[in-house]
PDB file of C-alpha atoms in Angstrom:
ATOM      1  CA  MET Y   1      66.908 -26.218   7.236  1.00 69.00           C
ATOM      2  CA  THR Y   2      68.604 -23.908   4.827  1.00 87.00           C
ATOM      3  CA  MET Y   3      67.459 -20.500   3.783  1.00 86.00           C
ATOM      4  CA  THR Y   4      66.626 -21.728   0.267  1.00 90.00           C
ATOM      5  CA  THR Y   5      64.279 -24.404   1.639  1.00 92.00           C
ATOM      6  CA  PHE Y   6      62.580 -21.858   3.876  1.00 89.00           C
ATOM      7  CA  GLN Y   7      62.156 -19.459   0.945  1.00 94.00           C
ATOM      8  CA  THR Y   8      60.737 -22.251  -1.229  1.00 95.00           C
ATOM      9  CA  ILE Y   9      58.216 -23.231   1.443  1.00 95.00           C
ATOM     10  CA  LEU Y  10      57.262 -19.589   2.011  1.00 95.00           C
ATOM     11  CA  LEU Y  11      56.893 -18.940  -1.717  1.00 96.00           C
ATOM     12  CA  THR Y  12      54.785 -22.078  -2.147  1.00 97.00           C
ATOM     13  CA  ALA Y  13      52.532 -21.034   0.752  1.00 97.00           C
ATOM     14  CA  ILE Y  14      52.105 -17.532  -0.656  1.00 98.00           C
ATOM     15  CA  ILE Y  15      51.252 -18.888  -4.122  1.00 98.00           C
ATOM     16  CA  ALA Y  16      48.770 -21.354  -2.583  1.00 98.00           C
ATOM     17  CA  ILE Y  17      47.088 -18.581  -0.573  1.00 98.00           C
ATOM     18  CA  TRP Y  18      46.950 -16.339  -3.645  1.00 98.00           C
ATOM     19  CA  LEU Y  19      45.443 -19.201  -5.656  1.00 98.00           C
ATOM     20  CA  VAL Y  20      42.770 -19.847  -3.011  1.00 98.00           C
ATOM     21  CA  PHE Y  21      41.850 -16.161  -2.882  1.00 98.00           C
ATOM     22  CA  SER Y  22      41.714 -16.006  -6.681  1.00 98.00           C
ATOM     23  CA  ILE Y  23      39.403 -19.004  -6.838  1.00 98.00           C
ATOM     24  CA  VAL Y  24      37.149 -17.548  -4.143  1.00 98.00           C
ATOM     25  CA  ILE Y  25      36.955 -14.216  -5.963  1.00 98.00           C
ATOM     26  CA  LEU Y  26      36.204 -15.992  -9.248  1.00 98.00           C
ATOM     27  CA  ILE Y  27      33.408 -18.043  -7.673  1.00 98.00           C
ATOM     28  CA  ALA Y  28      31.939 -14.934  -6.001  1.00 98.00           C
ATOM     29  CA  THR Y  29      32.019 -13.065  -9.299  1.00 98.00           C
ATOM     30  CA  ILE Y  30      30.241 -15.884 -11.128  1.00 98.00           C
ATOM     31  CA  GLN Y  31      27.611 -16.141  -8.386  1.00 98.00           C
ATOM     32  CA  ASN Y  32      27.009 -12.393  -8.464  1.00 98.00           C
ATOM     33  CA  PHE Y  33      26.668 -12.464 -12.246  1.00 97.00           C
ATOM     34  CA  LEU Y  34      24.110 -15.278 -12.092  1.00 97.00           C
ATOM     35  CA  TYR Y  35      22.206 -13.635  -9.247  1.00 97.00           C
ATOM     36  CA  ASP Y  36      22.065 -10.318 -11.127  1.00 97.00           C
ATOM     37  CA  ARG Y  37      20.643 -12.023 -14.214  1.00 97.00           C
ATOM     38  CA  ARG Y  38      18.001 -13.821 -12.158  1.00 97.00           C
ATOM     39  CA  ARG Y  39      17.134 -10.616 -10.326  1.00 96.00           C
ATOM     40  CA  GLU Y  40      16.756  -8.711 -13.609  1.00 96.00           C
ATOM     41  CA  LYS Y  41      14.495 -11.449 -14.953  1.00 96.00           C
ATOM     42  CA  ARG Y  42      12.371 -11.365 -11.775  1.00 96.00           C
ATOM     43  CA  GLU Y  43      12.130  -7.571 -11.997  1.00 96.00           C
ATOM     44  CA  GLN Y  44      10.989  -7.750 -15.620  1.00 95.00           C
ATOM     45  CA  GLU Y  45       8.361 -10.357 -14.751  1.00 95.00           C
ATOM     46  CA  SER Y  46       7.243  -8.267 -11.779  1.00 95.00           C
ATOM     47  CA  THR Y  47       6.935  -5.187 -13.972  1.00 95.00           C
ATOM     48  CA  ALA Y  48       4.857  -7.122 -16.503  1.00 95.00           C
ATOM     49  CA  ARG Y  49       2.576  -8.388 -13.701  1.00 96.00           C
ATOM     50  CA  ASP Y  50       2.236  -4.873 -12.309  1.00 95.00           C
ATOM     51  CA  ILE Y  51       1.249  -3.493 -15.700  1.00 96.00           C
ATOM     52  CA  GLU Y  52      -1.327  -6.255 -16.176  1.00 96.00           C
ATOM     53  CA  TYR Y  53      -2.691  -5.686 -12.676  1.00 95.00           C
ATOM     54  CA  ARG Y  54      -3.005  -1.943 -13.286  1.00 96.00           C
ATOM     55  CA  LYS Y  55      -4.898  -2.547 -16.527  1.00 95.00           C
ATOM     56  CA  GLU Y  56      -7.312  -4.907 -14.787  1.00 96.00           C
ATOM     57  CA  ARG Y  57      -7.728  -2.503 -11.859  1.00 96.00           C
ATOM     58  CA  ASP Y  58      -8.422   0.423 -14.204  1.00 95.00           C
ATOM     59  CA  LYS Y  59     -10.965  -1.708 -16.054  1.00 95.00           C
ATOM     60  CA  ARG Y  60     -12.701  -2.667 -12.782  1.00 96.00           C
ATOM     61  CA  GLU Y  61     -12.710   0.955 -11.637  1.00 95.00           C
ATOM     62  CA  ALA Y  62     -14.217   2.105 -14.945  1.00 94.00           C
ATOM     63  CA  GLU Y  63     -16.911  -0.576 -14.677  1.00 95.00           C
ATOM     64  CA  GLN Y  64     -17.624   0.431 -11.074  1.00 96.00           C
ATOM     65  CA  ALA Y  65     -17.833   4.095 -12.084  1.00 94.00           C
ATOM     66  CA  ALA Y  66     -20.289   3.217 -14.860  1.00 93.00           C
ATOM     67  CA  ARG Y  67     -22.430   1.208 -12.420  1.00 95.00           C
ATOM     68  CA  ASP Y  68     -22.344   4.034  -9.880  1.00 93.00           C
ATOM     69  CA  LEU Y  69     -23.359   6.574 -12.509  1.00 93.00           C
ATOM     70  CA  GLU Y  70     -26.209   4.352 -13.681  1.00 93.00           C
ATOM     71  CA  TYR Y  71     -27.374   3.832 -10.102  1.00 93.00           C
ATOM     72  CA  HIS Y  72     -27.294   7.552  -9.319  1.00 93.00           C
ATOM     73  CA  GLU Y  73     -29.156   8.435 -12.505  1.00 91.00           C
ATOM     74  CA  LYS Y  74     -31.885   5.909 -11.683  1.00 90.00           C
ATOM     75  CA  ARG Y  75     -32.008   7.152  -8.105  1.00 89.00           C
ATOM     76  CA  MET Y  76     -32.370  10.752  -9.255  1.00 89.00           C
ATOM     77  CA  LYS Y  77     -35.226   9.766 -11.608  1.00 86.00           C
ATOM     78  CA  LEU Y  78     -36.986   8.025  -8.743  1.00 84.00           C
ATOM     79  CA  LEU Y  79     -36.583  11.053  -6.506  1.00 82.00           C
ATOM     80  CA  ASP Y  80     -37.877  13.427  -9.193  1.00 80.00           C
ATOM     81  CA  LYS Y  81     -41.203  11.577  -9.466  1.00 68.00           C
TER      82      LYS Y  81
END
Protein backbone atom coordinates (compact mmCIF):
# COMPACT_ATOMS: atom_id res chain seq x y z
CA MET A 1 0.00 0.00 0.00
CA THR A 2 1.47 3.31 -0.97
CA MET A 3 1.26 6.51 0.95
CA THR A 4 -1.06 8.06 -1.66
CA THR A 5 -3.57 5.21 -1.27
CA PHE A 6 -3.46 5.55 2.51
CA GLN A 7 -4.01 9.31 2.26
CA THR A 8 -6.92 8.80 -0.14
CA ILE A 9 -8.58 6.30 2.18
CA LEU A 10 -8.00 8.56 5.19
CA LEU A 11 -9.36 11.60 3.35
CA THR A 12 -12.41 9.66 2.19
CA ALA A 13 -13.08 8.46 5.75
CA ILE A 14 -12.74 11.97 7.15
CA ILE A 15 -15.11 13.39 4.51
CA ALA A 16 -17.61 10.58 5.20
CA ILE A 17 -17.48 11.24 8.95
CA TRP A 18 -17.88 14.98 8.39
CA LEU A 19 -20.84 14.31 6.09
CA VAL A 20 -22.53 12.07 8.67
CA PHE A 21 -22.05 14.67 11.40
CA SER A 22 -23.39 17.40 9.11
CA ILE A 23 -26.49 15.37 8.31
CA VAL A 24 -27.08 14.61 11.98
CA ILE A 25 -26.74 18.28 12.91
CA LEU A 26 -29.09 19.26 10.08
CA ILE A 27 -31.72 16.74 11.19
CA ALA A 28 -31.41 17.87 14.83
CA THR A 29 -31.81 21.49 13.79
CA ILE A 30 -34.93 20.73 11.76
CA GLN A 31 -36.42 18.70 14.62
CA ASN A 32 -35.71 21.48 17.10
CA PHE A 33 -37.30 24.04 14.79
CA LEU A 34 -40.45 21.94 14.41
CA TYR A 35 -40.62 21.20 18.13
CA ASP A 36 -40.26 24.90 18.98
CA ARG A 37 -43.11 25.81 16.64
CA ARG A 38 -45.36 23.14 18.14
CA ARG A 39 -44.43 24.22 21.65
CA GLU A 40 -45.22 27.86 20.86
CA LYS A 41 -48.58 26.84 19.42
CA ARG A 42 -49.36 24.75 22.53
CA GLU A 43 -48.37 27.66 24.78
CA GLN A 44 -50.64 30.04 22.88
CA GLU A 45 -53.54 27.59 23.12
CA SER A 46 -52.83 27.08 26.82
CA THR A 47 -52.80 30.83 27.40
CA ALA A 48 -56.12 31.20 25.59
CA ARG A 49 -57.62 28.39 27.72
CA ASP A 50 -56.27 29.99 30.89
CA ILE A 51 -57.81 33.34 30.00
CA GLU A 52 -61.17 31.71 29.26
CA TYR A 53 -61.01 29.73 32.50
CA ARG A 54 -60.23 32.87 34.50
CA LYS A 55 -63.18 34.70 32.95
CA GLU A 56 -65.52 31.83 33.80
CA ARG A 57 -64.10 31.56 37.32
CA ASP A 58 -64.51 35.31 37.90
CA LYS A 59 -68.08 35.08 36.63
CA ARG A 60 -68.84 32.16 38.99
CA GLU A 61 -67.25 34.00 41.90
CA ALA A 62 -69.29 37.13 41.18
CA GLU A 63 -72.47 35.05 41.02
CA GLN A 64 -71.56 33.31 44.28
CA ALA A 65 -70.85 36.67 45.93
CA ALA A 66 -74.23 37.98 44.78
CA ARG A 67 -75.98 34.88 46.16
CA ASP A 68 -74.10 35.18 49.45
CA LEU A 69 -75.02 38.85 49.76
CA GLU A 70 -78.67 38.09 49.03
CA TYR A 71 -78.67 35.27 51.57
CA HIS A 72 -77.09 37.42 54.27
CA GLU A 73 -79.49 40.29 53.63
CA LYS A 74 -82.47 37.93 53.94
CA ARG A 75 -80.97 36.37 57.05
CA MET A 76 -80.46 39.78 58.64
CA LYS A 77 -84.09 40.73 57.89
CA LEU A 78 -85.27 37.53 59.52
CA LEU A 79 -83.15 38.18 62.59
CA ASP A 80 -84.39 41.77 62.90
CA LYS A 81 -88.03 40.67 63.19
